[in-house]
Short mmCIF file of C-alpha atoms in Angstrom, two decimals:
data_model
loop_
_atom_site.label_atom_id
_atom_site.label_comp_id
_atom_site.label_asym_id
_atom_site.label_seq_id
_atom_site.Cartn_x
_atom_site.Cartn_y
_atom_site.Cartn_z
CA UNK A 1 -6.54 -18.58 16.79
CA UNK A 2 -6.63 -18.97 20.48
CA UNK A 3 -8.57 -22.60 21.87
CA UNK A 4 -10.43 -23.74 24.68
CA UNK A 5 -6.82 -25.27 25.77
CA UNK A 6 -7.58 -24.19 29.76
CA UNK A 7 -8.74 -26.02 32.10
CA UNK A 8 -12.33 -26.36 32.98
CA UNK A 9 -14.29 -22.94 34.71
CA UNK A 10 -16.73 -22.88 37.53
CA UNK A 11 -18.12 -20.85 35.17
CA UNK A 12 -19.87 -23.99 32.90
CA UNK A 13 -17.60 -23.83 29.97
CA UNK A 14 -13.66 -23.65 29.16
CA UNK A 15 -12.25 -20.87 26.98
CA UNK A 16 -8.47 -19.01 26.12
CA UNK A 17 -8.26 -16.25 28.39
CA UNK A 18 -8.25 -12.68 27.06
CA UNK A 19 -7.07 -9.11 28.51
CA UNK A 20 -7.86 -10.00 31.71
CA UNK A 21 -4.69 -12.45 32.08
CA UNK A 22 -1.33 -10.28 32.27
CA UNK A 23 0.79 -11.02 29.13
CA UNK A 24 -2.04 -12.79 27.23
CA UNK A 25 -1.69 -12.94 23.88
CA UNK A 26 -3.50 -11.10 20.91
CA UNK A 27 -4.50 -12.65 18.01
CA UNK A 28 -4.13 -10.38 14.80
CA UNK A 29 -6.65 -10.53 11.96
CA UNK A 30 -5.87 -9.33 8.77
CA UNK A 31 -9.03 -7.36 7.31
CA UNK A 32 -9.53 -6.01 3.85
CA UNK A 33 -11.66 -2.56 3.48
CA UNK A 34 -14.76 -3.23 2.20
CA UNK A 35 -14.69 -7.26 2.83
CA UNK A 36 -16.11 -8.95 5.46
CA UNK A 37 -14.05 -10.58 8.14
CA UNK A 38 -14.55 -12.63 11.26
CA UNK A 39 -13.06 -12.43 14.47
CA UNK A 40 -12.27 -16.20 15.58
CA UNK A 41 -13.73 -17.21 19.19
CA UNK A 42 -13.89 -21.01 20.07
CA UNK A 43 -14.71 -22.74 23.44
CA UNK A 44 -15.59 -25.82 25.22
CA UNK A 45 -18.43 -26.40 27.10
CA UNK A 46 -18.26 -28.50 30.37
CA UNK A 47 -22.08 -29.53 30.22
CA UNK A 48 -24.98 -29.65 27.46
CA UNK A 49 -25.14 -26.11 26.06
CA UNK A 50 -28.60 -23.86 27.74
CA UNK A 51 -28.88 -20.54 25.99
CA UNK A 52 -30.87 -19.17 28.51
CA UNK A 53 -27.96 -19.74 31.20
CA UNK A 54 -25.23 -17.88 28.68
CA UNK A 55 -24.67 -14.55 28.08
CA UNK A 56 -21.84 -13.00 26.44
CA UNK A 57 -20.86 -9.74 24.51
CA UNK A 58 -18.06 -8.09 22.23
CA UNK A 59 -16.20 -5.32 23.13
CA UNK A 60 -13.72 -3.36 21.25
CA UNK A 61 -11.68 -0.95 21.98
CA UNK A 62 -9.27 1.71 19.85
CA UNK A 63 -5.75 2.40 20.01
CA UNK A 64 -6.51 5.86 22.00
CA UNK A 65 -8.78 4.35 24.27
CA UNK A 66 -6.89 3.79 28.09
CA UNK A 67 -5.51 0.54 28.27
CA UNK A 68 -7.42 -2.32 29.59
CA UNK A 69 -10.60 -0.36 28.69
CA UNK A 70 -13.38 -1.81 26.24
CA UNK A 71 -15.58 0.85 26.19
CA UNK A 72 -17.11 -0.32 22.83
CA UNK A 73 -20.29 -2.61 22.72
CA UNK A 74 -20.01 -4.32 19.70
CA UNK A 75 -22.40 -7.54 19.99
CA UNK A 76 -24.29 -8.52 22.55
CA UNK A 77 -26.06 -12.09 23.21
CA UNK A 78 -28.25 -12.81 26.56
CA UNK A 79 -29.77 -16.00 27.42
CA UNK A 80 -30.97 -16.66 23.81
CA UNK A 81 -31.47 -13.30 22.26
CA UNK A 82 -29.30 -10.60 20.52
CA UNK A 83 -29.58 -6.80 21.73
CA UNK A 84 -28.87 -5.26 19.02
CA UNK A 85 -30.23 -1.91 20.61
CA UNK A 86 -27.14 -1.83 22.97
CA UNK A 87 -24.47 -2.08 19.89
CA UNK A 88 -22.57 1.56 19.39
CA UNK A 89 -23.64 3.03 16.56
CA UNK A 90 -20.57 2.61 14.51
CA UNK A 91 -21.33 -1.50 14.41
CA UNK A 92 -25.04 -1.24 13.82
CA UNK A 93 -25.83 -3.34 11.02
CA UNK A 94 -22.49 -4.92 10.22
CA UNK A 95 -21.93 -7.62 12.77
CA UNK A 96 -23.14 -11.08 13.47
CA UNK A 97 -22.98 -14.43 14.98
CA UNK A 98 -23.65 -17.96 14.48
CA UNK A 99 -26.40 -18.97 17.01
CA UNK A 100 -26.87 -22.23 15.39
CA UNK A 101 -22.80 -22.90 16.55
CA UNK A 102 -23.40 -21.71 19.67
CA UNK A 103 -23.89 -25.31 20.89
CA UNK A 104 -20.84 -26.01 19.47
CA UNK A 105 -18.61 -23.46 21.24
CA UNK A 106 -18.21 -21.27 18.40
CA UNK A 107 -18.65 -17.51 19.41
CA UNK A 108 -16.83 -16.28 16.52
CA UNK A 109 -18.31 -12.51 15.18
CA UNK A 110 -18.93 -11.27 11.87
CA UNK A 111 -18.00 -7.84 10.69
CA UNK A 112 -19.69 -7.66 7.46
CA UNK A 113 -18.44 -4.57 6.44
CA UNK A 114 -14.85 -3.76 7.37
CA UNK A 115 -13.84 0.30 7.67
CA UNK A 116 -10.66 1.74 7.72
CA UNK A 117 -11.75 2.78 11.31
CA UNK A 118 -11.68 -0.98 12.08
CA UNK A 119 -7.80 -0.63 12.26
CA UNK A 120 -5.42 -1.32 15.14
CA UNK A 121 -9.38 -1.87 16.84
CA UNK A 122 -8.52 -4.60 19.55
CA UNK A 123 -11.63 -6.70 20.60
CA UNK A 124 -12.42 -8.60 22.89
CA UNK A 125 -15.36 -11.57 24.43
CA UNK A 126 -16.90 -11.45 27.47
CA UNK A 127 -18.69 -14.24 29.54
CA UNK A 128 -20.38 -15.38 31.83
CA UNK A 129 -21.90 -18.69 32.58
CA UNK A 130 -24.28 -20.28 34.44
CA UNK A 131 -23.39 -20.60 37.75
CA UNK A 132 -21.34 -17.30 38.39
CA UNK A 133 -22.57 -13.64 38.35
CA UNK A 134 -18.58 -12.95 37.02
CA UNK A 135 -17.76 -12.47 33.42
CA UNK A 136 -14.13 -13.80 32.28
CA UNK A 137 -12.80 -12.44 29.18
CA UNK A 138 -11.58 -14.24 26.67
CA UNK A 139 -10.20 -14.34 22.70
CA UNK A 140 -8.96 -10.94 22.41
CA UNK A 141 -8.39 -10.22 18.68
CA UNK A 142 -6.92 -7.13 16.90
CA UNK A 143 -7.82 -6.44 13.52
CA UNK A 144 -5.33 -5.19 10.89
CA UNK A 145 -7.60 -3.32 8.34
CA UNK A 146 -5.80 -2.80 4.43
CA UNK A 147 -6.70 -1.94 1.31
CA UNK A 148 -4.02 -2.72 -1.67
CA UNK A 149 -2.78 0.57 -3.74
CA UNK A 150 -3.05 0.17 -7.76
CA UNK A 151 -0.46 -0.35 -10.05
CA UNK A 152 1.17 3.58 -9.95
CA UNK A 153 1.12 5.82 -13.32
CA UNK A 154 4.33 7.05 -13.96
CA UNK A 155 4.07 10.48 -16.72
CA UNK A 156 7.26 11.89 -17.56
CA UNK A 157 7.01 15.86 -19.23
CA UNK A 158 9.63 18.78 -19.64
CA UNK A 159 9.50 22.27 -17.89
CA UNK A 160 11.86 25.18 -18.53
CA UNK A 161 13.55 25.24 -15.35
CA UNK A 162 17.15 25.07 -16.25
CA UNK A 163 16.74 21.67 -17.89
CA UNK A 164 14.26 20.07 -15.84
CA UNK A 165 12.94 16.68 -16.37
CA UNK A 166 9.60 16.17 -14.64
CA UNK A 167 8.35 12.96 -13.49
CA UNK A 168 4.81 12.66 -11.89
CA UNK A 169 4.11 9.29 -9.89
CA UNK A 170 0.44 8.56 -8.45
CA UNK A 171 -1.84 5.89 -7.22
CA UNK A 172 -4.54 5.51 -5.52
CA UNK A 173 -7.24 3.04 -2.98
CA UNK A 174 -4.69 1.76 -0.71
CA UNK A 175 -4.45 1.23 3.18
CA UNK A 176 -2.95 2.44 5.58
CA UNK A 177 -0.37 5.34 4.41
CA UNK A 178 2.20 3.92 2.04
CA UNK A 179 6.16 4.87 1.85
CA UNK A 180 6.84 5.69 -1.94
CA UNK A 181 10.42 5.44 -3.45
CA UNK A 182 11.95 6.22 -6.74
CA UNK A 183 14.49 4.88 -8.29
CA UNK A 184 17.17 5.76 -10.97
CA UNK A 185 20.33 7.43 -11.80
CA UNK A 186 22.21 8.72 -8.25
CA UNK A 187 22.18 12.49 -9.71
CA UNK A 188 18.04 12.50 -9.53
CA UNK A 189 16.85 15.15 -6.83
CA UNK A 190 14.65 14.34 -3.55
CA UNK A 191 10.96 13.57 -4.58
CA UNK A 192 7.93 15.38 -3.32
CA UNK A 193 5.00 13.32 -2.01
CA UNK A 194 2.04 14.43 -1.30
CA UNK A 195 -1.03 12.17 0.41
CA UNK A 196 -4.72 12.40 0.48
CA UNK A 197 -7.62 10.52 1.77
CA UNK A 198 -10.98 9.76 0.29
CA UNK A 199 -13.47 11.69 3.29
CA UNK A 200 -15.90 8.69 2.70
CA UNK A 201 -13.71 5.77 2.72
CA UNK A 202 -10.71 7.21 4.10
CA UNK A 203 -8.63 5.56 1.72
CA UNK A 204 -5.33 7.03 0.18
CA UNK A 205 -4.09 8.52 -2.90
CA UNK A 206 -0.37 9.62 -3.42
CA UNK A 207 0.99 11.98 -5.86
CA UNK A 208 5.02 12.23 -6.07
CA UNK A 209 6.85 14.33 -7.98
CA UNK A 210 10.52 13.79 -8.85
CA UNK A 211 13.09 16.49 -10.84
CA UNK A 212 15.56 15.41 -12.77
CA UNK A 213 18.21 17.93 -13.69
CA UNK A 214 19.18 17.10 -17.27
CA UNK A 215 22.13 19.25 -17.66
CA UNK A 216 23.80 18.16 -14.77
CA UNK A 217 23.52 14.24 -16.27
CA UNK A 218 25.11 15.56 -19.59
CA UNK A 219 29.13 14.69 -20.26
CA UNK A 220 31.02 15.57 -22.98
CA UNK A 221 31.61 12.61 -25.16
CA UNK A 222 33.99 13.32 -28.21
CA UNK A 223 36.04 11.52 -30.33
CA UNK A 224 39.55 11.57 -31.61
CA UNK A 225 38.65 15.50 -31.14
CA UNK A 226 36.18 15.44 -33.75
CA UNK A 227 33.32 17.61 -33.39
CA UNK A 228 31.08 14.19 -33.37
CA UNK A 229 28.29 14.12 -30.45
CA UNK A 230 30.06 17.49 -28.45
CA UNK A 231 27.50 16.24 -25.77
CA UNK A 232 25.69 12.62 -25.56
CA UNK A 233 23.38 13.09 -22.82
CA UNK A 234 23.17 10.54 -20.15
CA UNK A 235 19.82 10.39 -19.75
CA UNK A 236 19.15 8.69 -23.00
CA UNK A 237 17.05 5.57 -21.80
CA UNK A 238 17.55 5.58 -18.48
CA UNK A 239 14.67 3.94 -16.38
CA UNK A 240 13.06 5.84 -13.34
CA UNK A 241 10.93 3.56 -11.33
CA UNK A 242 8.44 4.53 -8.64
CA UNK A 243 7.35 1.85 -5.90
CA UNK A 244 4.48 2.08 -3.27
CA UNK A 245 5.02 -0.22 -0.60
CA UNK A 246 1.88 -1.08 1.88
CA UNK A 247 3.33 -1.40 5.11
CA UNK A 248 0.80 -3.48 6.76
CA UNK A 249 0.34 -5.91 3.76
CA UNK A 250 4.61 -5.85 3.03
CA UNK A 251 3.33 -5.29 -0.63
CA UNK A 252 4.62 -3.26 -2.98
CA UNK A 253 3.77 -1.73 -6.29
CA UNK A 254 5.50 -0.11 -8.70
CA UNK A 255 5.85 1.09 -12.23
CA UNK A 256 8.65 2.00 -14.82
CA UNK A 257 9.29 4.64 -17.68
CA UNK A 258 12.27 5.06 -19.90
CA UNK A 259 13.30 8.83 -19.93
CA UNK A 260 14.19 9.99 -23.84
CA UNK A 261 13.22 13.86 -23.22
CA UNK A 262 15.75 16.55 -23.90
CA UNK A 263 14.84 19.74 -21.76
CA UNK A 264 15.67 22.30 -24.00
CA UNK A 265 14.31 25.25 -25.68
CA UNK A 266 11.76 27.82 -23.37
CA UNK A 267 8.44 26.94 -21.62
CA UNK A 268 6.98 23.75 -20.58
CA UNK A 269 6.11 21.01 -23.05
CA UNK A 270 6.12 17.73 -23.55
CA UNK A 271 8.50 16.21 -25.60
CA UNK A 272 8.37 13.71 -28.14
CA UNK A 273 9.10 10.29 -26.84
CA UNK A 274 12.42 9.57 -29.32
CA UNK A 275 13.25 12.67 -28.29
CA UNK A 276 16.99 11.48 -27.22
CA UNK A 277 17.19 9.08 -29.83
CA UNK A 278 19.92 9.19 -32.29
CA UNK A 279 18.77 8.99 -35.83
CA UNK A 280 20.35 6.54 -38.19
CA UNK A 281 20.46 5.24 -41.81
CA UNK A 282 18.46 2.21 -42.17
CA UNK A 283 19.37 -1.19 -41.06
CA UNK A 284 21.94 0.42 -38.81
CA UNK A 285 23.05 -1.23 -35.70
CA UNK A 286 20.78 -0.21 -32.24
CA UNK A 287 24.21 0.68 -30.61
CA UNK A 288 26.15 3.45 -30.63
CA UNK A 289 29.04 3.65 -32.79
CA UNK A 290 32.02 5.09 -33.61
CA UNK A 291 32.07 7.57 -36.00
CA UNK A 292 33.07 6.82 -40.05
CA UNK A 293 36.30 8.22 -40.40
CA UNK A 294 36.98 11.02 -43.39
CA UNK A 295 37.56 8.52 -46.14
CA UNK A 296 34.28 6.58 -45.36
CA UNK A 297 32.56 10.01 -45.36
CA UNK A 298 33.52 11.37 -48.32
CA UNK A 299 32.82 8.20 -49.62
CA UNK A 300 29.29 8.51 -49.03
CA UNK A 301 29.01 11.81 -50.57
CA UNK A 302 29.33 13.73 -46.99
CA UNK A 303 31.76 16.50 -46.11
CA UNK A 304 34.00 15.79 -43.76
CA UNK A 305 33.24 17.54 -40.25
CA UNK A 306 30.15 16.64 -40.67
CA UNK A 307 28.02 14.64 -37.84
CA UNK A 308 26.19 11.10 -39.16
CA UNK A 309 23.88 11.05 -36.32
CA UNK A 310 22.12 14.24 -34.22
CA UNK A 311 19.61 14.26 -30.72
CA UNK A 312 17.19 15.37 -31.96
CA UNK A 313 15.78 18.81 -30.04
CA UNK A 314 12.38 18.89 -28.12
CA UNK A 315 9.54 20.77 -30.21
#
């Protein structure tokens, strides 16, 4: 927050210069949609504070407005009395000031109600004192406004499209746009993303789909040249993950699922979550093993050629 750290003004007080200095600086406000905020503004005054001898307004100005320009009237406070009739319509009813701080040097404003509109808004004081018909401008303040996205909701589902696996990533109430990214195995195909905005609160909802070819993240896996497992597919438990990252906040959310879908068979479906799972006697080790040998088959009553273990298909 910018200080009264300049030397005293003809003007009857001593403030941090604004937009009206070359190179001054801004001072950036983060804002959350919905919340209020306020827009810091301190000075010193060089004699006992007079109300009727001060007057002093904010301005704002957006991003597409020419530079240097404040053609907004956001607050306005002359010799002891707000006029609120002057404020542009878009502020009406959501700002105000501390009048009992005034004495104090404390011009700060209230927005009470922050829009996504707000953002990228610069603002801006101006002031003028008691012996001067010249306003100086001072405490020029940006506003950042944000909203954070929810925890995504990651669906995974099967569609007979030469093996596809589908994965569906979406989420929703966040500010400004987000960049989404999945993650996972380096044979999964570019995502889709798609984003909309709420037309009363103009905040955003994504919805990202991501194909997975199945087939081509299938090897053959055999052993000894048995007929055991002609194909262990590779997508057995692999995690995708999808992460939407706030750009203005440098937050990021994201959710997992385990893909166990085998894309199979004809038309779309969804497939039973063990789907990829191999099935095994009970009390048998989580990790894939070898397979018995011919002896240890027949052993256990099985014909030899036989497989122990199977994927089991989608249904």
């Amino acid at each position: 927050m910018e200080t009264g750290n300049h030397p005293t003004s003809s003007m009857g007080f001593a403030g941090s210069l604004g937009s009206s200095v070359p190179g001054a600086e801004v001072n950036v406000v983060m804002a959350t949609i919905g919340q209020p905020v306020v827009l810091p503004c301190n000075i010193s005054w060089d004699k006992p504070f007079d109300p009727k001898s001060i007057r002093f307004y904010w301005q704002a100005r957006k991003e597409s407005d020419e530079k240097g320009d404040y053609p907004e009237v956001v607050h306005v406070y002359n010799k002891g009395e707000e006029e609120l009739d002057r404020q542009d319509a878009s502020y009406r009813n959501r700002t105000t000031i501390y009048k009992h701080l005034l004495p104090d040097g404390l011009l700060s404003l209230l927005i009470t109600d922050v829009k996504a509109e707000d953002d990228r808004t610069q603002f801006i004081v101006n002031i003028r004192g008691r012996e001067t018909t010249k306003f100086q401008s001072i405490c020029r303040t940006a506003v950042r406004a944000t909203a954070r996205f929810q925890t995504p909701d990651v669906n995974v589902s099967c569609v007979e499209s030469g093996g596809e696996l589908k994965l569906l990533c979406t989420s929703r109430g966040g500010f400004p746009a987000p960049t989404v990214r999945w993650t996972g195995p380096n044979s999964i195909n570019d995502a889709v993303t798609t984003l909309t905005t709420d037309p009363n609160s103009s905040l955003y909802s994504i919805h990202s789909t991501l194909s997975v070819n199945v087939s081509a993240m299938a090897t053959p896996a055999t052993h000894d040249g048995s007929d055991y497992a002609a194909r262990r597919p590779l997508l057995a438990n692999v995690t995708f993950t999808c992460s939407v990252t706030n750009p203005a906040l440098q937050e990021t959310a994201d959710a997992s699922v385990v893909a166990r879908d085998d894309c199979g068979g004809n038309g779309p479906r969804r497939c039973p979550r063990d789907a990829f799972r191999v099935r095994r006697e009970k009390n048998a080790s989580p990790t894939h093993r070898a397979p018995p040998s011919v002896n240890e088959r027949a052993a256990n009553g099985r014909r030899p050629g036989t497989r122990h273990a199977a994927y089991r298909p989608c249904s």
